[in-house]
GROMACS .gro file of C-alpha atoms in nm:
model
  285
    1MET     CA    1   1.850  -5.796  -9.858
    2PHE     CA    2   1.803  -5.975 -10.192
    3ARG     CA    3   2.049  -6.248 -10.093
    4SER     CA    4   1.873  -6.309  -9.760
    5THR     CA    5   1.535  -6.338  -9.929
    6TYR     CA    6   1.680  -6.581 -10.181
    7VAL     CA    7   1.827  -6.802  -9.908
    8VAL     CA    8   1.500  -6.811  -9.717
    9ARG     CA    9   1.302  -6.902 -10.028
   10SER     CA   10   1.552  -7.173 -10.118
   11CYS     CA   11   1.522  -7.326  -9.771
   12LEU     CA   12   1.143  -7.325  -9.792
   13VAL     CA   13   1.148  -7.499 -10.129
   14LEU     CA   14   1.396  -7.758 -10.004
   15CYS     CA   15   1.185  -7.832  -9.694
   16ALA     CA   16   0.877  -7.873  -9.908
   17LEU     CA   17   1.055  -8.120 -10.135
   18ILE     CA   18   1.181  -8.321  -9.837
   19THR     CA   19   0.829  -8.333  -9.694
   20MET     CA   20   0.684  -8.452 -10.024
   21VAL     CA   21   0.941  -8.730 -10.055
   22ALA     CA   22   0.919  -8.845  -9.691
   23ALA     CA   23   0.540  -8.840  -9.649
   24PRO     CA   24   0.322  -9.099  -9.824
   25SER     CA   25   0.041  -8.981 -10.041
   26ARG     CA   26  -0.309  -8.989  -9.897
   27GLY     CA   27  -0.383  -9.292 -10.111
   28GLU     CA   28  -0.076  -9.479  -9.987
   29ASP     CA   29  -0.157  -9.394  -9.627
   30GLN     CA   30  -0.507  -9.533  -9.663
   31LYS     CA   31  -0.367  -9.861  -9.793
   32THR     CA   32  -0.164  -9.921  -9.477
   33GLU     CA   33  -0.347  -9.756  -9.188
   34PRO     CA   34  -0.726  -9.744  -9.148
   35THR     CA   35  -0.859  -9.401  -9.058
   36ASN     CA   36  -1.165  -9.511  -8.859
   37ALA     CA   37  -1.326  -9.805  -8.684
   38SER     CA   38  -1.522  -9.926  -8.986
   39GLU     CA   39  -1.210  -9.932  -9.203
   40ALA     CA   40  -1.021 -10.116  -8.930
   41ALA     CA   41  -1.299 -10.375  -8.907
   42ALA     CA   42  -1.306 -10.413  -9.285
   43LYS     CA   43  -0.929 -10.462  -9.293
   44LYS     CA   44  -0.948 -10.723  -9.019
   45ALA     CA   45  -1.231 -10.904  -9.195
   46LYS     CA   46  -1.034 -10.912  -9.521
   47GLN     CA   47  -0.729 -11.053  -9.344
   48ALA     CA   48  -0.946 -11.323  -9.185
   49ALA     CA   49  -1.108 -11.406  -9.519
   50ASP     CA   50  -0.767 -11.430  -9.687
   51LEU     CA   51  -0.640 -11.660  -9.413
   52ASN     CA   52  -0.948 -11.882  -9.435
   53GLN     CA   53  -0.915 -11.903  -9.812
   54LYS     CA   54  -0.550 -12.006  -9.795
   55PHE     CA   55  -0.625 -12.255  -9.520
   56ALA     CA   56  -0.913 -12.404  -9.721
   57ALA     CA   57  -0.680 -12.447 -10.019
   58TRP     CA   58  -0.425 -12.625  -9.798
   59LYS     CA   59  -0.696 -12.839  -9.638
   60ALA     CA   60  -0.817 -12.952  -9.981
   61THR     CA   61  -0.479 -13.120 -10.043
   62LEU     CA   62  -0.516 -13.349  -9.740
   63SER     CA   63  -0.656 -13.698  -9.702
   64PRO     CA   64  -1.028 -13.730  -9.619
   65GLU     CA   65  -0.939 -13.841  -9.264
   66GLN     CA   66  -0.722 -13.537  -9.202
   67GLN     CA   67  -0.976 -13.304  -9.360
   68GLU     CA   68  -1.232 -13.437  -9.115
   69TRP     CA   69  -0.997 -13.356  -8.826
   70GLU     CA   70  -0.930 -13.005  -8.958
   71THR     CA   71  -1.305 -12.947  -8.974
   72VAL     CA   72  -1.336 -13.048  -8.608
   73LEU     CA   73  -1.065 -12.796  -8.521
   74GLU     CA   74  -1.236 -12.523  -8.721
   75GLU     CA   75  -1.555 -12.587  -8.527
   76ASN     CA   76  -1.393 -12.595  -8.183
   77LEU     CA   77  -1.074 -12.389  -8.158
   78GLY     CA   78  -1.257 -12.057  -8.146
   79GLY     CA   79  -1.171 -11.708  -8.262
   80PHE     CA   80  -0.845 -11.681  -8.068
   81TYR     CA   81  -0.674 -12.017  -8.124
   82LEU     CA   82  -0.797 -12.101  -8.475
   83PRO     CA   83  -0.618 -11.818  -8.661
   84HIS     CA   84  -0.295 -11.897  -8.475
   85TYR     CA   85  -0.328 -12.262  -8.571
   86GLN     CA   86  -0.410 -12.180  -8.933
   87ARG     CA   87  -0.107 -11.954  -8.971
   88ALA     CA   88   0.116 -12.214  -8.812
   89LYS     CA   89   0.001 -12.487  -9.051
   90LEU     CA   90   0.036 -12.263  -9.355
   91GLN     CA   91   0.395 -12.200  -9.245
   92GLY     CA   92   0.459 -12.571  -9.206
   93GLU     CA   93   0.497 -12.560  -8.828
   94ILE     CA   94   0.436 -12.846  -8.586
   95THR     CA   95   0.154 -12.785  -8.338
   96ALA     CA   96  -0.021 -12.960  -8.051
   97TRP     CA   97  -0.334 -12.996  -8.264
   98ASP     CA   98  -0.168 -13.170  -8.557
   99TYR     CA   99  -0.354 -13.462  -8.710
  100VAL     CA  100  -0.228 -13.794  -8.574
  101ALA     CA  101  -0.229 -14.090  -8.811
  102ASP     CA  102  -0.258 -14.384  -8.574
  103ASP     CA  103  -0.024 -14.678  -8.580
  104PRO     CA  104  -0.276 -14.959  -8.517
  105GLN     CA  105  -0.013 -15.154  -8.323
  106LEU     CA  106   0.020 -14.880  -8.060
  107PRO     CA  107  -0.214 -14.769  -7.777
  108ARG     CA  108  -0.420 -14.454  -7.820
  109VAL     CA  109  -0.376 -14.171  -7.572
  110ILE     CA  110  -0.559 -13.839  -7.549
  111LEU     CA  111  -0.453 -13.534  -7.349
  112ILE     CA  112  -0.735 -13.315  -7.219
  113GLY     CA  113  -0.660 -12.980  -7.057
  114ASP     CA  114  -0.604 -12.607  -7.093
  115SER     CA  115  -0.321 -12.405  -7.250
  116VAL     CA  116  -0.060 -12.556  -7.015
  117SER     CA  117  -0.164 -12.900  -7.137
  118ARG     CA  118  -0.144 -12.775  -7.493
  119GLY     CA  119   0.205 -12.645  -7.420
  120TYR     CA  120   0.340 -12.986  -7.324
  121THR     CA  121   0.155 -13.189  -7.587
  122VAL     CA  122   0.428 -13.188  -7.853
  123ALA     CA  123   0.697 -13.278  -7.598
  124THR     CA  124   0.479 -13.564  -7.473
  125ARG     CA  125   0.417 -13.682  -7.828
  126ASN     CA  126   0.789 -13.675  -7.907
  127ALA     CA  127   0.879 -13.863  -7.589
  128LEU     CA  128   0.625 -14.137  -7.668
  129ALA     CA  129   0.710 -14.169  -8.038
  130GLY     CA  130   0.696 -14.536  -8.132
  131LYS     CA  131   0.525 -14.619  -7.801
  132ALA     CA  132   0.182 -14.455  -7.826
  133ASN     CA  133  -0.042 -14.252  -8.055
  134VAL     CA  134  -0.073 -13.924  -7.864
  135HIS     CA  135  -0.374 -13.708  -7.952
  136ARG     CA  136  -0.514 -13.402  -7.779
  137ALA     CA  137  -0.862 -13.259  -7.740
  138PRO     CA  138  -0.955 -13.017  -8.022
  139ALA     CA  139  -0.981 -12.716  -7.792
  140ASN     CA  140  -0.832 -12.518  -7.509
  141CYS     CA  141  -1.050 -12.713  -7.270
  142GLY     CA  142  -1.101 -12.444  -7.009
  143PRO     CA  143  -1.308 -12.508  -6.693
  144THR     CA  144  -1.508 -12.806  -6.576
  145ALA     CA  145  -1.831 -12.635  -6.683
  146THR     CA  146  -1.711 -12.643  -7.046
  147ALA     CA  147  -1.604 -13.004  -7.013
  148LEU     CA  148  -1.954 -13.110  -6.911
  149LYS     CA  149  -2.081 -12.968  -7.240
  150GLN     CA  150  -1.797 -13.068  -7.472
  151LEU     CA  151  -1.656 -13.400  -7.354
  152ASP     CA  152  -1.833 -13.602  -7.623
  153VAL     CA  153  -1.685 -13.377  -7.893
  154TRP     CA  154  -1.337 -13.395  -7.744
  155LEU     CA  155  -1.344 -13.772  -7.710
  156GLY     CA  156  -1.458 -13.816  -8.069
  157LYS     CA  157  -1.530 -14.153  -8.223
  158GLY     CA  158  -1.216 -14.341  -8.129
  159ASP     CA  159  -1.145 -14.590  -7.855
  160TRP     CA  160  -0.894 -14.463  -7.599
  161ASP     CA  161  -0.651 -14.668  -7.397
  162ILE     CA  162  -0.543 -14.380  -7.174
  163ILE     CA  163  -0.701 -14.042  -7.100
  164HIS     CA  164  -0.466 -13.794  -6.929
  165PHE     CA  165  -0.676 -13.499  -6.810
  166ASN     CA  166  -0.674 -13.182  -6.600
  167PHE     CA  167  -0.907 -12.897  -6.505
  168GLY     CA  168  -0.788 -12.636  -6.259
  169ILE     CA  169  -0.659 -12.294  -6.359
  170HIS     CA  170  -0.984 -12.203  -6.532
  171ASP     CA  171  -1.173 -12.322  -6.224
  172ARG     CA  172  -0.983 -12.093  -5.989
  173ARG     CA  173  -1.303 -11.902  -5.912
  174THR     CA  174  -1.541 -12.196  -5.936
  175PRO     CA  175  -1.700 -12.258  -5.594
  176ILE     CA  176  -1.535 -12.551  -5.420
  177ALA     CA  177  -1.852 -12.760  -5.401
  178ASP     CA  178  -1.927 -12.705  -5.770
  179TYR     CA  179  -1.573 -12.795  -5.871
  180GLU     CA  180  -1.586 -13.122  -5.680
  181ALA     CA  181  -1.930 -13.212  -5.813
  182ARG     CA  182  -1.829 -13.143  -6.171
  183LEU     CA  183  -1.512 -13.349  -6.137
  184GLU     CA  184  -1.726 -13.637  -6.013
  185THR     CA  185  -1.946 -13.613  -6.322
  186ILE     CA  186  -1.648 -13.582  -6.556
  187VAL     CA  187  -1.478 -13.885  -6.406
  188GLN     CA  188  -1.794 -14.093  -6.440
  189ARG     CA  189  -1.826 -13.993  -6.806
  190LEU     CA  190  -1.461 -14.071  -6.881
  191GLN     CA  191  -1.482 -14.407  -6.708
  192LYS     CA  192  -1.756 -14.510  -6.949
  193THR     CA  193  -1.498 -14.505  -7.230
  194GLY     CA  194  -1.320 -14.802  -7.073
  195ALA     CA  195  -0.990 -14.612  -7.085
  196THR     CA  196  -0.743 -14.594  -6.799
  197LEU     CA  197  -0.760 -14.245  -6.651
  198ILE     CA  198  -0.467 -14.035  -6.531
  199TRP     CA  199  -0.537 -13.708  -6.353
  200ALA     CA  200  -0.278 -13.431  -6.385
  201SER     CA  201  -0.257 -13.199  -6.086
  202THR     CA  202  -0.272 -12.831  -6.180
  203THR     CA  203   0.064 -12.660  -6.213
  204PRO     CA  204   0.149 -12.374  -5.973
  205VAL     CA  205   0.025 -12.018  -6.002
  206PRO     CA  206   0.287 -11.759  -5.898
  207VAL     CA  207   0.213 -11.536  -5.599
  208ASP     CA  208   0.273 -11.224  -5.810
  209TRP     CA  209   0.033 -11.324  -6.088
  210LYS     CA  210  -0.192 -11.042  -6.208
  211GLU     CA  211  -0.495 -11.176  -6.017
  212GLY     CA  212  -0.320 -11.170  -5.681
  213PRO     CA  213  -0.179 -11.422  -5.432
  214SER     CA  214  -0.522 -11.560  -5.341
  215ILE     CA  215  -0.529 -11.749  -5.672
  216LYS     CA  216  -0.218 -11.946  -5.573
  217THR     CA  217  -0.404 -12.066  -5.265
  218ALA     CA  218  -0.719 -12.137  -5.470
  219ILE     CA  219  -0.527 -12.366  -5.706
  220GLU     CA  220  -0.363 -12.552  -5.421
  221GLU     CA  221  -0.705 -12.603  -5.260
  222ARG     CA  222  -0.845 -12.742  -5.585
  223ASN     CA  223  -0.553 -12.979  -5.618
  224VAL     CA  224  -0.642 -13.121  -5.276
  225ILE     CA  225  -1.007 -13.161  -5.378
  226ALA     CA  226  -0.915 -13.323  -5.710
  227ALA     CA  227  -0.678 -13.564  -5.536
  228ARG     CA  228  -0.962 -13.667  -5.305
  229VAL     CA  229  -1.195 -13.733  -5.599
  230MET     CA  230  -0.932 -13.932  -5.788
  231LYS     CA  231  -0.842 -14.141  -5.484
  232LYS     CA  232  -1.210 -14.221  -5.435
  233HIS     CA  233  -1.230 -14.355  -5.791
  234GLY     CA  234  -0.892 -14.529  -5.792
  235ILE     CA  235  -0.750 -14.295  -6.056
  236GLU     CA  236  -0.376 -14.246  -6.088
  237ILE     CA  237  -0.236 -13.897  -6.034
  238ASP     CA  238   0.041 -13.741  -6.240
  239ASP     CA  239   0.152 -13.482  -5.985
  240LEU     CA  240   0.277 -13.208  -6.216
  241PHE     CA  241   0.244 -12.950  -5.938
  242THR     CA  242   0.503 -13.123  -5.721
  243PHE     CA  243   0.719 -13.219  -6.018
  244ILE     CA  244   0.766 -12.869  -6.162
  245THR     CA  245   0.768 -12.663  -5.840
  246PRO     CA  246   1.147 -12.690  -5.779
  247GLN     CA  247   1.214 -12.566  -6.133
  248LEU     CA  248   0.967 -12.276  -6.143
  249SER     CA  249   1.227 -11.997  -6.137
  250GLU     CA  250   1.390 -12.140  -6.451
  251THR     CA  251   1.083 -12.269  -6.635
  252GLN     CA  252   0.782 -12.046  -6.567
  253HIS     CA  253   0.735 -11.705  -6.726
  254PRO     CA  254   0.753 -11.417  -6.473
  255LYS     CA  255   0.414 -11.328  -6.326
  256ASP     CA  256   0.247 -11.586  -6.550
  257VAL     CA  257   0.095 -11.935  -6.528
  258HIS     CA  258   0.258 -12.045  -6.853
  259PHE     CA  259   0.601 -12.194  -6.914
  260ASN     CA  260   0.896 -12.144  -7.143
  261GLU     CA  261   1.012 -12.408  -7.391
  262ASP     CA  262   1.230 -12.584  -7.135
  263GLY     CA  263   0.940 -12.593  -6.889
  264TYR     CA  264   0.705 -12.752  -7.139
  265THR     CA  265   0.973 -13.002  -7.237
  266GLN     CA  266   1.016 -13.103  -6.874
  267LEU     CA  267   0.640 -13.127  -6.821
  268GLY     CA  268   0.596 -13.328  -7.143
  269THR     CA  269   0.872 -13.565  -7.039
  270GLN     CA  270   0.702 -13.619  -6.702
  271VAL     CA  271   0.362 -13.675  -6.866
  272ALA     CA  272   0.518 -13.927  -7.104
  273LYS     CA  273   0.680 -14.104  -6.808
  274SER     CA  274   0.347 -14.126  -6.627
  275ILE     CA  275   0.175 -14.266  -6.936
  276SER     CA  276   0.458 -14.514  -7.002
  277GLU     CA  277   0.442 -14.646  -6.645
  278THR     CA  278   0.066 -14.691  -6.677
  279LEU     CA  279   0.107 -14.879  -7.005
  280LYS     CA  280   0.365 -15.110  -6.847
  281LYS     CA  281   0.127 -15.192  -6.562
  282HIS     CA  282  -0.134 -15.300  -6.813
  283GLU     CA  283   0.114 -15.506  -7.011
  284SER     CA  284   0.217 -15.694  -6.699
  285LYS     CA  285  -0.141 -15.793  -6.613
   0.00000   0.00000   0.00000
């Protein structure tokens, strides 16, 4: 009887010791995991403040021209894209929104479009290295309604030789008549810059995307409308829809409108080709 009691007590003591070693103290637990919504919000706010502080310190080391560009990004990238961009720059990564120091001997090009456009920006820039200064709008440009409000900000102060632009996926639910009317207004505004315009058709939406097969049809309809508007104004079309369609199974993420690295490289190469051909036409005139 005595031996059994001793064994039981020994086991209980051993279990208690294991529990004490394995479990963090209450203080340690509070340092890692918030216990309520207010603590979670405070933790998130501190992380954001720390990131902003580090980014500000990095920004202070830059030239005045680049600091001005970083300020534009801070004002326009928004709560989703800005933190991603800040972390990327602090880690020394190359991004679509990197500051571009123009070579005055080369033409200036700007890419305007949504996240698909952002995805192929670096590949386009690489393909046109030594041939053009390739910038992009300081935003995920979204729908035509946003463009009507933000075009002046996106275009900035510089003179552009070529503007390569697209609006489509974010206009999938925009009424057809509104989409066409807004494109008309956007084209007229862009033409005032004196730049040569290139319209990029919207890349395909998969049938099994989360919003249903009707969106695939909606995008195709808007490509037809956009083509009509561009033809009316004599604007060249970079038909990315037709270009990438044969490679969708290898380049587009499953059930998604976005592309893998190879897909963006292919799209960027095509965009660069379209821009290069346009530049050659102007050189021959």
